[in-house]
Amino acid sequence: MIQARYARSVRILHWLLAALLLLQLAFGWWVGELPRNTPERGYFINLHKSIGMVTGLLILLRIYWRFTSTAPTLSITMSHWQQRLATAGHHLMYLCMLALPLSGYIASNFSRFGVKFFNTMTLAPWGPNDKGVYSFFNRLHSLSGWLLLTLVVLHVLAAIGHGLRRDGIFFRISLWPL
Ligand code: HEM
Ligand code: HEM
């Protein structure tokens, strides 16, 4: 029997984005601890912003591919409420995945620093230097980071559960066989 799986592009992006997002979460918390107004902090913050912007584009591509290809249905092995919980969790993760790069990008454009893309190309801010707007989006950035981390922990626990039950859910997103 051929089991239903996500499209190859969706599977590749799931794992690439999982790696990039976990890296960016750790990087974001680390970079926040660096002493302010130092060249070191500026260098790493711009690296975080640049990787985040590239990640944001990949997220848009993932969401586009996900919702333009047919997703496998969950009905075979899971009860109705389990399916609804899984879908709600996935949608919330997509929301956080959009909110993180977007809030970071908007916040950066309401500060005088803007973005120095990979520390080579200066992208001048398109907004005024506004502390209120900056801190609103900065708080949203931090909040969505914590929410995504919480959801990912629950997601991985659920995935381990499926793996142990060998119910085929893991296979739907696995890279092997491609
Ligand atoms: C930052 C890390 C991660 C994020 C943001 C993430 C996000 C997602 C999302 C949004 C889906 C739903 C796909 C869809 O229906 O569109 C998904 C599916 C899945 N993920 Fe992850 N994931 C991450 C890491 C992981 C890890 C580390 C594992 C395994 C240990 C994993 C296992 C799975 C499995 C098994 C599915 C398939 C679920 C199904 O068939 O409905 N994910 N992931
Ligand atoms: C997928 C992408 C991203 C993830 C997962 C991510 C994650 C994080 C996290 C977890 C923090 C620490 C927040 C805290 O202190 O509680 C952070 C800080 C920060 N992020 Fe991001 N980020 C992403 C993209 C971006 C982008 C695109 C920008 C700007 C263009 C950006 C700008 C910043 C800045 C400036 C800080 C430091 C805030 C401060 O300490 O005042 N991030 N990020």
Short mmCIF file of C-alpha atoms and ligand atoms in Angstrom, two decimals:
data_model
loop_
_atom_site.label_atom_id
_atom_site.label_comp_id
_atom_site.label_asym_id
_atom_site.label_seq_id
_atom_site.Cartn_x
_atom_site.Cartn_y
_atom_site.Cartn_z
CA MET A 1 0.00 0.00 0.00
CA ILE A 2 1.30 3.46 -0.91
CA GLN A 3 0.88 5.71 2.13
CA ALA A 4 -0.18 9.33 1.76
CA ARG A 5 2.64 11.82 2.30
CA TYR A 6 3.24 15.54 2.09
CA ALA A 7 4.68 16.87 -1.19
CA ARG A 8 8.46 16.56 -1.43
CA SER A 9 8.94 20.36 -1.36
CA VAL A 10 6.91 20.57 1.88
CA ARG A 11 8.91 17.74 3.48
CA ILE A 12 12.27 19.29 2.56
CA LEU A 13 11.20 22.70 3.84
CA HIS A 14 9.80 21.22 7.08
CA TRP A 15 13.24 19.97 8.10
CA LEU A 16 15.24 22.89 6.70
CA LEU A 17 12.98 25.34 8.53
CA ALA A 18 13.00 23.26 11.74
CA ALA A 19 16.81 23.60 11.78
CA LEU A 20 16.80 27.30 10.86
CA LEU A 21 14.06 28.19 13.36
CA LEU A 22 15.68 26.38 16.28
CA LEU A 23 18.99 28.04 15.40
CA GLN A 24 17.33 31.46 15.17
CA LEU A 25 15.50 31.03 18.50
CA ALA A 26 18.75 30.14 20.28
CA PHE A 27 20.64 32.86 18.40
CA GLY A 28 17.96 35.47 19.29
CA TRP A 29 18.14 34.75 23.02
CA TRP A 30 21.93 34.65 22.95
CA VAL A 31 22.29 37.89 21.01
CA GLY A 32 19.90 39.69 23.38
CA GLU A 33 22.38 39.07 26.21
CA LEU A 34 25.33 40.75 24.46
CA PRO A 35 26.33 44.15 25.90
CA ARG A 36 24.53 47.05 24.16
CA ASN A 37 26.32 49.60 21.93
CA THR A 38 29.25 47.32 21.10
CA PRO A 39 30.45 46.41 17.58
CA GLU A 40 30.16 42.75 18.57
CA ARG A 41 26.42 43.06 19.34
CA GLY A 42 25.85 45.04 16.12
CA TYR A 43 27.59 42.36 14.08
CA PHE A 44 25.63 39.43 15.54
CA ILE A 45 22.27 41.27 15.61
CA ASN A 46 22.64 42.02 11.89
CA LEU A 47 23.51 38.39 11.25
CA HIS A 48 20.39 37.34 13.21
CA LYS A 49 18.26 39.83 11.24
CA SER A 50 19.66 38.65 7.89
CA ILE A 51 19.23 34.91 8.56
CA GLY A 52 15.74 35.76 9.89
CA MET A 53 14.78 37.57 6.67
CA VAL A 54 15.96 34.68 4.50
CA THR A 55 14.09 32.28 6.82
CA GLY A 56 10.99 34.49 6.44
CA LEU A 57 11.09 34.11 2.66
CA LEU A 58 11.42 30.32 3.00
CA ILE A 59 8.44 30.35 5.38
CA LEU A 60 6.31 32.18 2.78
CA LEU A 61 7.38 29.61 0.18
CA ARG A 62 6.52 26.76 2.56
CA ILE A 63 3.07 28.13 3.33
CA TYR A 64 2.42 28.71 -0.38
CA TRP A 65 3.47 25.16 -1.31
CA ARG A 66 1.63 23.64 1.64
CA PHE A 67 -1.67 25.25 0.77
CA THR A 68 -1.39 24.75 -2.99
CA SER A 69 -0.60 21.02 -2.74
CA THR A 70 -2.91 18.36 -1.32
CA ALA A 71 -2.10 17.44 2.28
CA PRO A 72 -2.60 13.83 3.37
CA THR A 73 -5.68 13.35 5.57
CA LEU A 74 -5.23 12.24 9.16
CA SER A 75 -8.40 10.15 9.41
CA ILE A 76 -6.84 6.67 9.31
CA THR A 77 -5.23 6.56 12.73
CA MET A 78 -6.46 9.49 14.78
CA SER A 79 -9.74 10.34 16.50
CA HIS A 80 -11.70 13.43 15.55
CA TRP A 81 -10.51 15.53 18.51
CA GLN A 82 -6.89 14.47 18.01
CA GLN A 83 -7.07 15.63 14.39
CA ARG A 84 -8.55 18.97 15.40
CA LEU A 85 -5.90 19.48 18.10
CA ALA A 86 -3.08 18.60 15.66
CA THR A 87 -4.45 20.94 12.98
CA ALA A 88 -4.92 23.79 15.49
CA GLY A 89 -1.34 23.30 16.73
CA HIS A 90 0.03 23.30 13.18
CA HIS A 91 -1.88 26.46 12.30
CA LEU A 92 -0.65 28.20 15.45
CA MET A 93 2.90 27.24 14.51
CA TYR A 94 2.43 28.72 11.04
CA LEU A 95 1.12 31.91 12.68
CA CYS A 96 4.22 32.15 14.91
CA MET A 97 6.45 31.39 11.92
CA LEU A 98 4.94 34.41 10.14
CA ALA A 99 4.86 36.67 13.21
CA LEU A 100 8.53 36.16 14.12
CA PRO A 101 10.29 37.43 10.99
CA LEU A 102 7.59 40.02 10.30
CA SER A 103 7.64 41.57 13.80
CA GLY A 104 11.47 41.56 13.82
CA TYR A 105 11.58 43.21 10.40
CA ILE A 106 8.98 45.86 11.27
CA ALA A 107 10.64 46.63 14.63
CA SER A 108 14.01 47.09 12.92
CA ASN A 109 12.52 49.61 10.53
CA PHE A 110 11.27 51.76 13.41
CA SER A 111 14.77 52.06 14.86
CA ARG A 112 17.63 54.13 13.50
CA PHE A 113 19.71 51.01 12.90
CA GLY A 114 17.63 49.39 10.13
CA VAL A 115 19.23 46.21 8.79
CA LYS A 116 22.78 45.68 7.57
CA PHE A 117 22.14 42.63 5.40
CA PHE A 118 24.81 40.03 6.23
CA ASN A 119 26.87 42.97 7.48
CA THR A 120 27.57 44.11 3.92
CA MET A 121 24.53 45.90 2.47
CA THR A 122 22.81 48.65 4.49
CA LEU A 123 19.03 48.61 4.11
CA ALA A 124 18.00 52.05 5.39
CA PRO A 125 14.93 51.97 7.67
CA TRP A 126 11.68 52.94 5.93
CA GLY A 127 10.03 54.04 9.18
CA PRO A 128 10.84 56.79 11.70
CA ASN A 129 12.93 56.13 14.80
CA ASP A 130 9.95 55.46 17.11
CA LYS A 131 10.58 53.80 20.48
CA GLY A 132 6.89 53.00 21.08
CA VAL A 133 6.38 51.16 17.78
CA TYR A 134 9.78 49.49 18.13
CA SER A 135 9.07 48.10 21.58
CA PHE A 136 5.54 46.95 20.62
CA PHE A 137 6.89 44.82 17.75
CA ASN A 138 9.92 43.78 19.77
CA ARG A 139 7.60 42.44 22.49
CA LEU A 140 5.51 40.65 19.88
CA HIS A 141 8.77 39.15 18.53
CA SER A 142 9.76 37.86 21.95
CA LEU A 143 6.26 36.57 22.74
CA SER A 144 5.95 34.65 19.47
CA GLY A 145 9.41 33.17 20.11
CA TRP A 146 8.28 31.75 23.46
CA LEU A 147 4.97 30.55 22.02
CA LEU A 148 6.70 28.81 19.10
CA LEU A 149 9.18 27.11 21.43
CA THR A 150 6.31 25.82 23.62
CA LEU A 151 4.41 24.53 20.59
CA VAL A 152 7.52 22.87 19.16
CA VAL A 153 8.16 21.02 22.44
CA LEU A 154 4.55 19.68 22.42
CA HIS A 155 4.88 18.93 18.69
CA VAL A 156 8.06 16.88 19.19
CA LEU A 157 6.45 14.97 22.11
CA ALA A 158 3.45 14.18 19.88
CA ALA A 159 5.79 13.13 17.05
CA ILE A 160 7.68 10.79 19.41
CA GLY A 161 4.32 9.30 20.46
CA HIS A 162 3.43 8.64 16.81
CA GLY A 163 6.89 7.20 16.19
CA LEU A 164 6.53 4.77 19.11
CA ARG A 165 3.10 3.68 17.90
CA ARG A 166 4.46 3.25 14.36
CA ASP A 167 1.22 4.64 12.96
CA GLY A 168 2.78 6.03 9.79
CA ILE A 169 2.49 9.74 10.76
CA PHE A 170 6.27 10.16 10.87
CA PHE A 171 6.61 8.71 7.38
CA ARG A 172 4.34 11.44 5.99
CA ILE A 173 6.94 14.13 6.71
CA SER A 174 10.15 12.07 6.58
CA LEU A 175 12.89 12.80 4.06
CA TRP A 176 13.65 9.15 3.51
CA PRO A 177 12.80 7.87 0.90
CA LEU A 178 12.76 11.27 -0.80
C1 HEM B 1 11.06 24.37 14.75
C2 HEM B 1 10.71 23.11 14.62
C3 HEM B 1 9.46 22.60 13.93
C4 HEM B 1 8.39 23.27 13.42
C5 HEM B 1 8.14 24.77 13.38
C6 HEM B 1 7.48 22.27 12.86
C7 HEM B 1 6.28 22.55 12.25
C8 HEM B 1 5.44 21.61 11.67
C9 HEM B 1 4.18 21.89 11.03
C10 HEM B 1 3.58 23.29 10.90
C11 HEM B 1 3.67 20.72 10.59
C12 HEM B 1 2.33 20.52 9.89
C13 HEM B 1 2.45 20.29 8.46
C14 HEM B 1 1.18 20.72 7.80
O1 HEM B 1 0.14 20.05 7.93
O2 HEM B 1 1.24 21.75 7.14
C15 HEM B 1 4.60 19.67 10.95
C16 HEM B 1 4.44 18.32 10.70
C17 HEM B 1 5.17 17.32 11.31
N1 HEM B 1 6.30 17.49 12.09
FE1 HEM B 1 7.15 19.24 12.57
N2 HEM B 1 8.02 21.02 13.08
C18 HEM B 1 9.23 21.17 13.72
C19 HEM B 1 10.09 20.19 14.13
C20 HEM B 1 9.78 18.86 14.13
C21 HEM B 1 10.58 17.81 14.74
C22 HEM B 1 11.91 18.05 15.47
C23 HEM B 1 9.91 16.63 14.54
C24 HEM B 1 10.27 15.24 14.98
C25 HEM B 1 10.91 14.93 16.06
C26 HEM B 1 8.72 16.93 13.77
C27 HEM B 1 7.79 16.00 13.35
C28 HEM B 1 6.71 16.26 12.55
C29 HEM B 1 5.81 15.24 12.03
C30 HEM B 1 5.89 13.73 12.31
C31 HEM B 1 4.86 15.91 11.25
C32 HEM B 1 3.70 15.26 10.45
C33 HEM B 1 2.41 15.47 11.13
C34 HEM B 1 1.28 15.07 10.20
O3 HEM B 1 1.44 14.20 9.38
O4 HEM B 1 0.22 15.70 10.31
N3 HEM B 1 8.66 18.28 13.55
N4 HEM B 1 5.66 20.24 11.63
C1 HEM B 2 12.54 33.29 11.69
C2 HEM B 2 13.01 34.13 12.26
C3 HEM B 2 13.34 34.64 13.63
C4 HEM B 2 13.33 34.02 14.85
C5 HEM B 2 12.94 32.58 15.17
C6 HEM B 2 13.77 35.01 15.82
C7 HEM B 2 13.88 34.79 17.18
C8 HEM B 2 14.32 35.73 18.11
C9 HEM B 2 14.35 35.53 19.54
C10 HEM B 2 13.91 34.27 20.28
C11 HEM B 2 14.84 36.67 20.11
C12 HEM B 2 15.04 36.94 21.62
C13 HEM B 2 13.81 37.66 22.11
C14 HEM B 2 13.84 37.91 23.60
O1 HEM B 2 14.73 38.63 24.05
O2 HEM B 2 12.96 37.38 24.31
C15 HEM B 2 15.14 37.59 19.04
C16 HEM B 2 15.68 38.85 19.21
C17 HEM B 2 15.80 39.77 18.19
N1 HEM B 2 15.43 39.61 16.88
FE1 HEM B 2 14.73 37.91 16.03
N2 HEM B 2 14.02 36.18 15.17
C18 HEM B 2 13.77 35.99 13.83
C19 HEM B 2 13.86 36.94 12.83
C20 HEM B 2 14.24 38.26 13.01
C21 HEM B 2 14.25 39.27 11.98
C22 HEM B 2 13.87 39.03 10.51
C23 HEM B 2 14.68 40.43 12.55
C24 HEM B 2 14.88 41.77 11.94
C25 HEM B 2 15.00 42.04 10.66
C26 HEM B 2 14.94 40.13 13.96
C27 HEM B 2 15.41 41.06 14.89
C28 HEM B 2 15.67 40.79 16.21
C29 HEM B 2 16.26 41.76 17.14
C30 HEM B 2 16.69 43.18 16.81
C31 HEM B 2 16.35 41.12 18.38
C32 HEM B 2 16.95 41.65 19.68
C33 HEM B 2 15.94 42.34 20.48
C34 HEM B 2 16.57 42.92 21.76
O3 HEM B 2 17.31 42.21 22.45
O4 HEM B 2 16.28 44.05 22.01
N3 HEM B 2 14.66 38.81 14.21
N4 HEM B 2 14.79 36.99 17.85
#
